[in-house]
Coordinates of C-alpha atoms and ligand atoms in Angstrom, one line a residue:
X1 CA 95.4 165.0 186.4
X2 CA 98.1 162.7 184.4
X3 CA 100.3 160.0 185.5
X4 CA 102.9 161.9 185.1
X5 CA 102.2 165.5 186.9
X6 CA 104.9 166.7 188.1
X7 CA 107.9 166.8 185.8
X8 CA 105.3 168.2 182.9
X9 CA 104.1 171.0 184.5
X10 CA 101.3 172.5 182.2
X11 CA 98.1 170.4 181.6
X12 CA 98.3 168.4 178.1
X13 CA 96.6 169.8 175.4
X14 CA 93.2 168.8 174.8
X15 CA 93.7 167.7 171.2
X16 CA 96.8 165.4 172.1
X17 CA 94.5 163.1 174.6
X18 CA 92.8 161.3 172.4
X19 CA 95.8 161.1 170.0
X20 CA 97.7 159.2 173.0
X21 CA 95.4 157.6 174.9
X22 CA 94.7 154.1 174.1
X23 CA 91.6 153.2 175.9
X24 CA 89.5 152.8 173.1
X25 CA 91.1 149.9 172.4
X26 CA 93.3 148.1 175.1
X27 CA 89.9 148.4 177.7
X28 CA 89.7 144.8 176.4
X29 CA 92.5 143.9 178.4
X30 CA 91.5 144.6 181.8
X31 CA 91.3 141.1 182.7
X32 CA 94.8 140.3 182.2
X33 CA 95.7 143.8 184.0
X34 CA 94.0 142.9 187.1
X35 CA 95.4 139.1 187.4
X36 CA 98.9 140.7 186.3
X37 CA 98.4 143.4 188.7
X38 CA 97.4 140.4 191.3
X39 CA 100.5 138.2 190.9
X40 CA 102.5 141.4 191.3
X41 CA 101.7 142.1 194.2
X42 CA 101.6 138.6 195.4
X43 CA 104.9 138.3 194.5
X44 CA 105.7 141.8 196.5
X45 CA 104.4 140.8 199.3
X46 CA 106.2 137.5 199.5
X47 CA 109.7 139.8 198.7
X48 CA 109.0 142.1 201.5
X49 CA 108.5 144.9 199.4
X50 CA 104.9 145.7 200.5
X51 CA 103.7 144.4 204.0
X52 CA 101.1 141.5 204.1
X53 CA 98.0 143.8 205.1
X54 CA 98.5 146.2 202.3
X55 CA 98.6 143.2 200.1
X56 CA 95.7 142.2 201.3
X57 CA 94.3 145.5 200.6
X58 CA 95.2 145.6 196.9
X59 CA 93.9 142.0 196.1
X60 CA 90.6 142.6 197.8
X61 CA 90.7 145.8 195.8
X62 CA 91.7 144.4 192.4
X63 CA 89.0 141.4 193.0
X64 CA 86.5 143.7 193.6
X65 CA 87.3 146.0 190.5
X66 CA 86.9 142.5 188.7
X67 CA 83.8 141.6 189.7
X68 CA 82.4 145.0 189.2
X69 CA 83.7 145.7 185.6
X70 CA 81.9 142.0 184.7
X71 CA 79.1 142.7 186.3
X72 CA 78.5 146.4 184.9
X73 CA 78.8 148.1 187.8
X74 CA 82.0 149.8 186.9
X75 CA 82.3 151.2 183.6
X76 CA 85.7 152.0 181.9
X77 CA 86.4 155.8 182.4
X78 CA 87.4 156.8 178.2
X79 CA 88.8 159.4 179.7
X80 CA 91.6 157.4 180.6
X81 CA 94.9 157.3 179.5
X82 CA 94.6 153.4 179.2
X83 CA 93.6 150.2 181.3
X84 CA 96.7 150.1 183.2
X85 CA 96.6 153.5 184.4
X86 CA 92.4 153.4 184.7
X87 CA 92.9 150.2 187.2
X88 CA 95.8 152.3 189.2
X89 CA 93.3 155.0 189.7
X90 CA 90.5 153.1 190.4
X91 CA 92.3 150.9 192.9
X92 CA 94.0 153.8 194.9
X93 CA 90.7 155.7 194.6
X94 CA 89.1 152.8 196.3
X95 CA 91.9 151.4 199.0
X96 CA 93.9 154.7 199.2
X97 CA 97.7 154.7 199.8
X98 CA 98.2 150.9 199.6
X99 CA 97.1 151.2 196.0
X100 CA 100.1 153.6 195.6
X101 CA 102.3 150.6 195.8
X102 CA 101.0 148.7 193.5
X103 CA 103.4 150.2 191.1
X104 CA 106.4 149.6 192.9
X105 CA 109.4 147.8 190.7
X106 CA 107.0 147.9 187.7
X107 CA 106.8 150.1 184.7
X108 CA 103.9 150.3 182.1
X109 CA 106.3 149.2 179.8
X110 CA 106.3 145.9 181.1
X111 CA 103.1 145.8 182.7
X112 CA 101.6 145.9 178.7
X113 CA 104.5 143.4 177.3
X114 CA 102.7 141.5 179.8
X115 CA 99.5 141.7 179.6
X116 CA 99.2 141.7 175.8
X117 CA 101.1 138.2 176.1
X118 CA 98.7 137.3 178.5
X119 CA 96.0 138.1 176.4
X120 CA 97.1 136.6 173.3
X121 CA 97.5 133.4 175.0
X122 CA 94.2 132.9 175.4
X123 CA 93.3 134.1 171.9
X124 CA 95.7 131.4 171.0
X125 CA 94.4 128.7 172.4
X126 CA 90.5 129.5 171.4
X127 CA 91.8 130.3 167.3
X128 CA 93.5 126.5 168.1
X129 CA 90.3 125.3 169.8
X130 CA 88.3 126.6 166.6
X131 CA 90.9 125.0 164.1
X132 CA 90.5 121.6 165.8
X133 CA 87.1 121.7 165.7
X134 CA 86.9 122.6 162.2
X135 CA 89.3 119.9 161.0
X136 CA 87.1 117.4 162.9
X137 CA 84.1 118.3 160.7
X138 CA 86.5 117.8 158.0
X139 CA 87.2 114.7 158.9
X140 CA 83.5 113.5 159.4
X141 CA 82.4 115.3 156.4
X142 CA 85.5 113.0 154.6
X143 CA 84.5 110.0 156.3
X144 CA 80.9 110.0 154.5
X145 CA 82.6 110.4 150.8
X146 CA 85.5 108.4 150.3
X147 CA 83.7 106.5 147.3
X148 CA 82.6 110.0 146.2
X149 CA 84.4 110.3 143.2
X150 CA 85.2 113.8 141.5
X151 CA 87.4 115.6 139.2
X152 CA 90.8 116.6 140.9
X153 CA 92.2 120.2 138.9
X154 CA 94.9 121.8 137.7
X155 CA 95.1 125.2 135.9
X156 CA 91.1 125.1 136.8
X157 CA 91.0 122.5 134.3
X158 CA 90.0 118.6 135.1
X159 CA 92.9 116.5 135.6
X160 CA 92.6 112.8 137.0
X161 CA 89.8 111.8 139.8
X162 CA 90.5 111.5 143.1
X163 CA 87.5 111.6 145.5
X164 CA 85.7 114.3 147.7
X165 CA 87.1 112.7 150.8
X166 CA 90.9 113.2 149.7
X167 CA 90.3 117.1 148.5
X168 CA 88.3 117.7 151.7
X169 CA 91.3 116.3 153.9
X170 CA 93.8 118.0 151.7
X171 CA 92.1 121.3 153.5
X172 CA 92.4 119.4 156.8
X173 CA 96.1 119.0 156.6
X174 CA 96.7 122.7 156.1
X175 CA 94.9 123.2 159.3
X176 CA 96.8 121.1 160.9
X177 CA 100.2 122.8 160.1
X178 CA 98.3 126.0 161.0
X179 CA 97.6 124.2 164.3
X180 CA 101.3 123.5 164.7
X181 CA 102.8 126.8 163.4
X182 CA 100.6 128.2 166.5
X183 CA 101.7 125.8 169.2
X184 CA 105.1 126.9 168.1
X185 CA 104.4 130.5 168.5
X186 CA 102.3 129.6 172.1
X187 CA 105.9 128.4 173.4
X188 CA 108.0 131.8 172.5
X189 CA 104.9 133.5 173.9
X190 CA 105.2 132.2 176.6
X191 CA 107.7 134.0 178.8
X192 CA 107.1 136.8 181.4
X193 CA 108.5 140.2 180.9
X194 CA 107.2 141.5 184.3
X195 CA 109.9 142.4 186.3
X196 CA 111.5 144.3 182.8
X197 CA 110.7 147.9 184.6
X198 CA 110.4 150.5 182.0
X199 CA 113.7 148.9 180.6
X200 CA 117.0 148.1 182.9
X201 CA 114.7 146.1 185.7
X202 CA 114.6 147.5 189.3
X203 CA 116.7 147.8 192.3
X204 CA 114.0 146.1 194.2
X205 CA 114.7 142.8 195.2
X206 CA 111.9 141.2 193.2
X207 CA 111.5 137.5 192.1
X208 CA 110.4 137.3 188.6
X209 CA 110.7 133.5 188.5
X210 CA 108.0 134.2 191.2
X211 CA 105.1 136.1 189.5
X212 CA 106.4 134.3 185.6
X213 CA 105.2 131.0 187.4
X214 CA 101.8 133.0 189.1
X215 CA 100.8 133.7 185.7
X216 CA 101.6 130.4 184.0
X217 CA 104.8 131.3 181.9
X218 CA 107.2 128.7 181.0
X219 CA 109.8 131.3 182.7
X220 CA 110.8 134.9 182.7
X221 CA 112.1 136.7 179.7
X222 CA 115.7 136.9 180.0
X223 CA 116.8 140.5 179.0
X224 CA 114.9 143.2 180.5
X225 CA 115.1 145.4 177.7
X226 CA 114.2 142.7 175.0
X227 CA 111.1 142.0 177.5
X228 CA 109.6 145.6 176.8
X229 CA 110.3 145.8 173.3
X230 CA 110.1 142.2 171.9
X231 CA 106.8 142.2 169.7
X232 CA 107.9 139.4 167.6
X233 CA 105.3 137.4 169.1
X234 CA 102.9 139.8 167.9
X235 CA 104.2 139.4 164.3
X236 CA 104.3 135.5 164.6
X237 CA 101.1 134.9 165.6
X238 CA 99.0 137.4 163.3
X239 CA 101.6 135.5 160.3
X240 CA 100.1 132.1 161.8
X241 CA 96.7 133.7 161.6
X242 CA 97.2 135.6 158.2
X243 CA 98.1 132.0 157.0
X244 CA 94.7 130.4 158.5
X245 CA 93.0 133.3 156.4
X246 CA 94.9 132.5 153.4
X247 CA 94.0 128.4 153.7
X248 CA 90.5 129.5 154.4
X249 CA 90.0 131.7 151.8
X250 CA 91.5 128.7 149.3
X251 CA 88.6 127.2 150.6
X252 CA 86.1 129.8 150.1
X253 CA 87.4 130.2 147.0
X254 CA 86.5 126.9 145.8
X255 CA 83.0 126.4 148.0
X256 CA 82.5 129.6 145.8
X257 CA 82.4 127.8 142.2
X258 CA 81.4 124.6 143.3
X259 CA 78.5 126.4 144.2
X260 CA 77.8 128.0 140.7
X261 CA 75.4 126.3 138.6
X262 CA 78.2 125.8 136.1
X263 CA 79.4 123.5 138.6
X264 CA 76.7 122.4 141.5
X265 CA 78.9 120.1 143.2
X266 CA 77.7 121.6 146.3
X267 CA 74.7 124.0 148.0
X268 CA 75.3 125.5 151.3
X269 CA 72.4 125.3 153.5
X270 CA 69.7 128.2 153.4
X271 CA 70.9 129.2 156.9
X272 CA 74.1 130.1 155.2
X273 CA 73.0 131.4 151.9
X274 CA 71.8 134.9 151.1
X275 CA 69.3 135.9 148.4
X276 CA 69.7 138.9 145.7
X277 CA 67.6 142.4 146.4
X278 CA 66.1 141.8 142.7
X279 CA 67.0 138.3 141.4
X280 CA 64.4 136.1 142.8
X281 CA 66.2 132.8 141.6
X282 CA 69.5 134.1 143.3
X283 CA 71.1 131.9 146.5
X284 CA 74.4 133.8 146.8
X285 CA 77.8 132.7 148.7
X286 CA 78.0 135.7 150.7
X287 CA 79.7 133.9 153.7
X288 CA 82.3 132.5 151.5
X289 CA 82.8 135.7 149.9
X290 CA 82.9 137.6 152.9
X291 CA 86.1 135.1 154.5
X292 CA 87.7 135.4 151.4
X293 CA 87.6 139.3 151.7
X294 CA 88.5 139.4 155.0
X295 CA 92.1 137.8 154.4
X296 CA 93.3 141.2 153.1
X297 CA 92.0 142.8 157.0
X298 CA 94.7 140.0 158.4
X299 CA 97.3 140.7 155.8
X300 CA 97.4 144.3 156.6
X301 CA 97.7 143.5 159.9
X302 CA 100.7 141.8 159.4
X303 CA 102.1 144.0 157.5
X304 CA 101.2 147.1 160.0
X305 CA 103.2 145.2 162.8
X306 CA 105.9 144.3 161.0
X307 CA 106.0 148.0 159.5
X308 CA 105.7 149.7 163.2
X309 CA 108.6 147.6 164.4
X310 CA 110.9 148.5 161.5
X311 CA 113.3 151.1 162.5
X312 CA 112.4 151.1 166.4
X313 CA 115.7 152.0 168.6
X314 CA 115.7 149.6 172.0
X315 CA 113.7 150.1 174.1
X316 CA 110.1 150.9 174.5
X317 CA 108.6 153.4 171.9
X318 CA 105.2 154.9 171.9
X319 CA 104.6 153.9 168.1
X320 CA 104.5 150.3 170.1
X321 CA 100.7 150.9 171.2
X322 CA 100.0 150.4 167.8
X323 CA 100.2 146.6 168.2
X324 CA 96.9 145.7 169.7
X325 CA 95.0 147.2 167.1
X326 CA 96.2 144.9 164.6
X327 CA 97.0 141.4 166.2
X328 CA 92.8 142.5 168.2
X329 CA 91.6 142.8 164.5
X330 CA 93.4 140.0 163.4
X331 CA 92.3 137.4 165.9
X332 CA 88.3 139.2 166.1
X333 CA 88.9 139.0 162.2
X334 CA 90.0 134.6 162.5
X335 CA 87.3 133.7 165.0
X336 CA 84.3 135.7 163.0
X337 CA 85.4 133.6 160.0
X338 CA 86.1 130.5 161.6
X339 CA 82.7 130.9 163.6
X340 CA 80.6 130.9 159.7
X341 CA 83.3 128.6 158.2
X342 CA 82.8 125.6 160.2
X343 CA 79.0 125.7 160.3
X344 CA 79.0 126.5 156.9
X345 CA 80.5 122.9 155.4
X346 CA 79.1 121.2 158.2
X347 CA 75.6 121.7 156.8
X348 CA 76.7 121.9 153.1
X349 CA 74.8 119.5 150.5
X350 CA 77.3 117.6 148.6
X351 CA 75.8 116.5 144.9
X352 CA 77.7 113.2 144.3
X353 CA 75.9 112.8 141.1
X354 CA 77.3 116.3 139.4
X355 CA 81.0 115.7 140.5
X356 CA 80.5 112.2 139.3
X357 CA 79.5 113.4 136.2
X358 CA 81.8 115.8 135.9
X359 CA 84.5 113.0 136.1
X360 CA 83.0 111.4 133.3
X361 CA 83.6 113.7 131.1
X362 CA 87.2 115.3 130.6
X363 CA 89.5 112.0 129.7
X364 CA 90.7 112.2 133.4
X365 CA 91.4 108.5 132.8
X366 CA 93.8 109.6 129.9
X367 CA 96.9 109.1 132.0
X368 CA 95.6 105.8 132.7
X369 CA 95.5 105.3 129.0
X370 CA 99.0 105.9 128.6
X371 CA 99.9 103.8 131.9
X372 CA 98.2 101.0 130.1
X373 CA 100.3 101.1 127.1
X374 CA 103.2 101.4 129.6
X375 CA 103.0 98.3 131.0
X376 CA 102.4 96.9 127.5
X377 CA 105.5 97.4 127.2
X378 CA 105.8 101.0 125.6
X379 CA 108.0 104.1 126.7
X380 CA 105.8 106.4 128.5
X381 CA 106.8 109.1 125.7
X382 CA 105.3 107.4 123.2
X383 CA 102.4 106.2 125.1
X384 CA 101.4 109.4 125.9
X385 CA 101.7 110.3 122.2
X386 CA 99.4 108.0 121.5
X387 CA 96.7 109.0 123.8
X388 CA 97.2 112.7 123.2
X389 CA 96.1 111.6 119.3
X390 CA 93.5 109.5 120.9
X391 CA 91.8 111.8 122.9
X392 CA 91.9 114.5 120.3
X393 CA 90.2 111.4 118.4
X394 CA 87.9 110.8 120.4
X395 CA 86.6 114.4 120.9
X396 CA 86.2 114.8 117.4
X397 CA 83.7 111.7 117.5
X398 CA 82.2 112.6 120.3
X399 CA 83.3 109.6 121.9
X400 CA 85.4 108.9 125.4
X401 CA 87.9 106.7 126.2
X402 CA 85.3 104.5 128.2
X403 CA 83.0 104.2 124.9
X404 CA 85.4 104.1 122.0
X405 CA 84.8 100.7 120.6
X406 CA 88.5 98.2 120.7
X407 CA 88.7 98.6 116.5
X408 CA 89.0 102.1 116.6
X409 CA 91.4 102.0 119.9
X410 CA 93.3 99.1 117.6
X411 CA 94.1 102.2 114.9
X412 CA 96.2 103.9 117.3
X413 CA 98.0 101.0 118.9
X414 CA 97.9 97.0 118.4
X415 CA 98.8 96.7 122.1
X416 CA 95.1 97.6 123.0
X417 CA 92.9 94.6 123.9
X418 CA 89.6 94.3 126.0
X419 CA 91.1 94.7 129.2
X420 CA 91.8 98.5 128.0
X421 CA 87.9 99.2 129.3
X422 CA 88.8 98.0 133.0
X423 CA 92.1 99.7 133.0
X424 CA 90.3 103.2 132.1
X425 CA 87.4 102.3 134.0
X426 CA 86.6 105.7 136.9
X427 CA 87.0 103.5 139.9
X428 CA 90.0 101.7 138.6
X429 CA 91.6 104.9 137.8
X430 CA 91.3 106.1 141.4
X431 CA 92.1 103.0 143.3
X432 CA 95.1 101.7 141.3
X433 CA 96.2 105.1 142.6
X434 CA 96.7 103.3 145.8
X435 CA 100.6 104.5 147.0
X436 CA 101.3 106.4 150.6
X437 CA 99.3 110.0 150.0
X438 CA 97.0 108.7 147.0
X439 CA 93.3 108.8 146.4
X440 CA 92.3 105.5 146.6
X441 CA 89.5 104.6 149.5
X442 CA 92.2 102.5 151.1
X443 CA 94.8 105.5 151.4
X444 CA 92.1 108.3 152.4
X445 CA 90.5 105.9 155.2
X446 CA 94.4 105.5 156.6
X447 CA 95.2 109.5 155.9
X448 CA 91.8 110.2 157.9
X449 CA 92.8 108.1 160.6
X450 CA 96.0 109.6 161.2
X451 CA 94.4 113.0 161.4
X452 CA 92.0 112.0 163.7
X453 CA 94.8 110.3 165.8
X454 CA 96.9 114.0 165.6
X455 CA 93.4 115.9 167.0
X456 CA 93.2 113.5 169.5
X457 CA 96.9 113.8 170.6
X458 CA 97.0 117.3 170.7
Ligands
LIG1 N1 99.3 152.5 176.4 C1 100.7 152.1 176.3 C2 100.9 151.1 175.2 O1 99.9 150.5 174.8 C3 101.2 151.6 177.6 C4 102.7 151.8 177.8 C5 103.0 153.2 178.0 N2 104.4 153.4 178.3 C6 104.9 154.6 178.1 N3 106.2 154.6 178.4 N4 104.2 155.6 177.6 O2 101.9 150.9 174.7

């Protein structure tokens, strides 16, 4: 028998139940149902809506259903409609009448706005948890390879060194912002819409300051019909999380080719490797591969929500109980990949020898060059000129700008001397880069320290 027996006379047909119900998927919120359910009541009670004993009743009842869904003892019924209305049933089946008036001055409609915040929160604050942690093995990982020098890219192409440390806290200050764009979105979550109803509130003479600071909510949402239908915190906090993806995947994408042989910068552990079904030599990036794909699951997402909220009249709408699915996959989606990710470059071998090399290589110093004939006295133009010819020199002799004897530099520019070797020497190049934000050991030791300090304050 439905909810709503009575006013719909006939028995729903059998192909529209499955179609409707949600219980597939919103089973995972029984938690947040039955404390919801609890403050309710609590709240009732202390309102003089419900006397004390059958408050009693129901929170003995609602406990117990607790402890015997975690336990296994109870199993969700799929036949349900969903959790509210399987924890209704089960209550009044259990305590009778009292379980009746549970419902009293509530409405589904805000009974889910509520417990789909409530939820959320706690996804929130475990993505956030996960994110700290992550930037913290950043940071150690950093803290090992500050002299590690390497090439720093543009276009894919080497540009000027900087050092492993530096690109590995570069990732570490996305995370951060990601850290911060979800604090921001924990504090608009963070108001009750119990109290709502199904949409104008209730005649009851309820206190939802009451219950908002039971469940602890900053304070009540303060329009009841904004309070059923607001899902923007939906659409904030799987953007937040599509952005984690996206930073992530950035990541992954790089892990990726400096684990090629054309690059070997890196080899991720064997624990996070896989092997080929008929290339013997193969160790593949799967787990890299496998975050990067997953970004477009988190994008869709996004775009689902903010696609089922386009065009939706005030108030509540059924096409709403096609939120959880999407922000569900999107956080499940964030913690699988932040649960391989950080392992992953905790235990990843770092070749200092190939990125050094690498650095040696590509006239990364050749901005240096030019610098050098700057302070000479020269116009940057021109000195760039100059080393432009000089490099395409040098490559044609197969020399670099570190062996190319001081005669041949002489040809291009009288202002060269000796000192030219020092000024275009790797480690010169990356700690004369020494300003607020730079490479240089001195600059990455202060940046690391002032992450560390923000994990530590948050
Ligand atoms: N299962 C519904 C959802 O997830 C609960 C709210 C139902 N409200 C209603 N008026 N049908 O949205």
């Amino acid at each position: 028998m439905k909810l709503w027996a009575g006013r719909i006379q006939q028995e729903a047909d059998a192909r529209l139940n499955d179609f409707n119900a949600s219980i597939r998927f919103d089973s995972r919120l029984y938690k947040q149902d039955i404390g919801g359910s609890m403050a309710h009541a609590t709240m009732l009670r202390e309102c003089g809506i419900i006397t004390p004993a059958e408050c009693d009743q129901i929170l003995t009842g609602l406990s117990a259903i607790l402890r015997d869904l975690e336990s296994g003892e109870l199993g969700i019924d799929p036949e349900s409609e969903d959790i509210h209305t399987f924890v209704e049933a089960e209550l009044t089946a259990r305590i009778g009448d009292a379980g009746k008036k549970l419902h009293t001055a509530r409405s589904r409609n805000d009974q889910v706005a509520l417990d789909l915040r409530l939820y959320l929160r706690d996804e929130l604050s475990a993505v956030t948890a996960m994110l700290r942690t992550l930037t913290g093995v950043l940071c150690d990982k950093a803290e090992e390879h500050t002299e590690t020098i390497m090439p720093g890219y543009t276009h894919l192409q080497r540009a000027q060194p900087i050092t492993f440390a530096h690109h590995l806290l570069a990732w570490a200050q996305m995370l951060l912002r990601d850290i911060g764009r979800l604090e921001d979105c924990y504090r608009r979550m963070n108001r009750s819409p119990l109290g709502c109803g199904a949409l104008a509130a209730t005649s009851y003479p309820i206190d939802r300051d009451m219950t908002a600071q039971l469940l602890g909510f900053d304070g009540p949402v303060l329009n009841s019909l904004d309070g059923v239908s607001d899902r923007d915190f939906c659409v904030e906090f799987v953007s937040a999380l599509a952005l984690v993806m996206t930073h992530l995947s950035r990541a992954c994408e790089e892990i990726i080719l400096w684990c090629s042989w054309e690059f070997k910068f890196i080899e991720l552990d064997d624990r996070f490797a896989t092997g080929s079904s008929i290339m013997p030599q193969k160790k593949n990036p799967d787990i890299p591969e496998l975050v990067r794909g997953k970004t477009g699951r988190v994008n869709g997402d996004l775009i689902a929500l903010l696609t089922m909220l386009k065009g939706l009249p005030l108030a509540y709408n059924k096409d709403m109980q096609e939120d959880k699915e999407a922000v569900f996959d999107a956080c499940d989606t964030v913690k699988m990949a932040l649960d391989a990710f950080t392992p992953m470059v905790e235990t990843m071998a770092v070749n200092t020898q190939r990125m050094r090399a690498a650095v040696s290589g590509g006239f990364l110093n050749a901005t240096d060059c030019a610098d050098y004939l700057t302070r000479k006295g020269l116009p940057f133009r021109d000195a760039y000129k100059i080393t432009g010819t000089l490099v395409a020199y040098c490559i044609e002799q197969g020399e670099t700008l570190e062996t190319l004897p001081l005669e041949q530099y002489r040809q291009f520019s009288e202002e060269f001397s000796e000192d030219i070797y020092e000024a275009v020497a790797l480690e010169t190049c990356l700690n004369s880069r020494n300003v607020l934000g730079g490479p240089a050991g001195e600059q990455v030791r202060l940046q690391l320290a002032d992450i560390r300090d923000q994990l530590g304050a948050q």
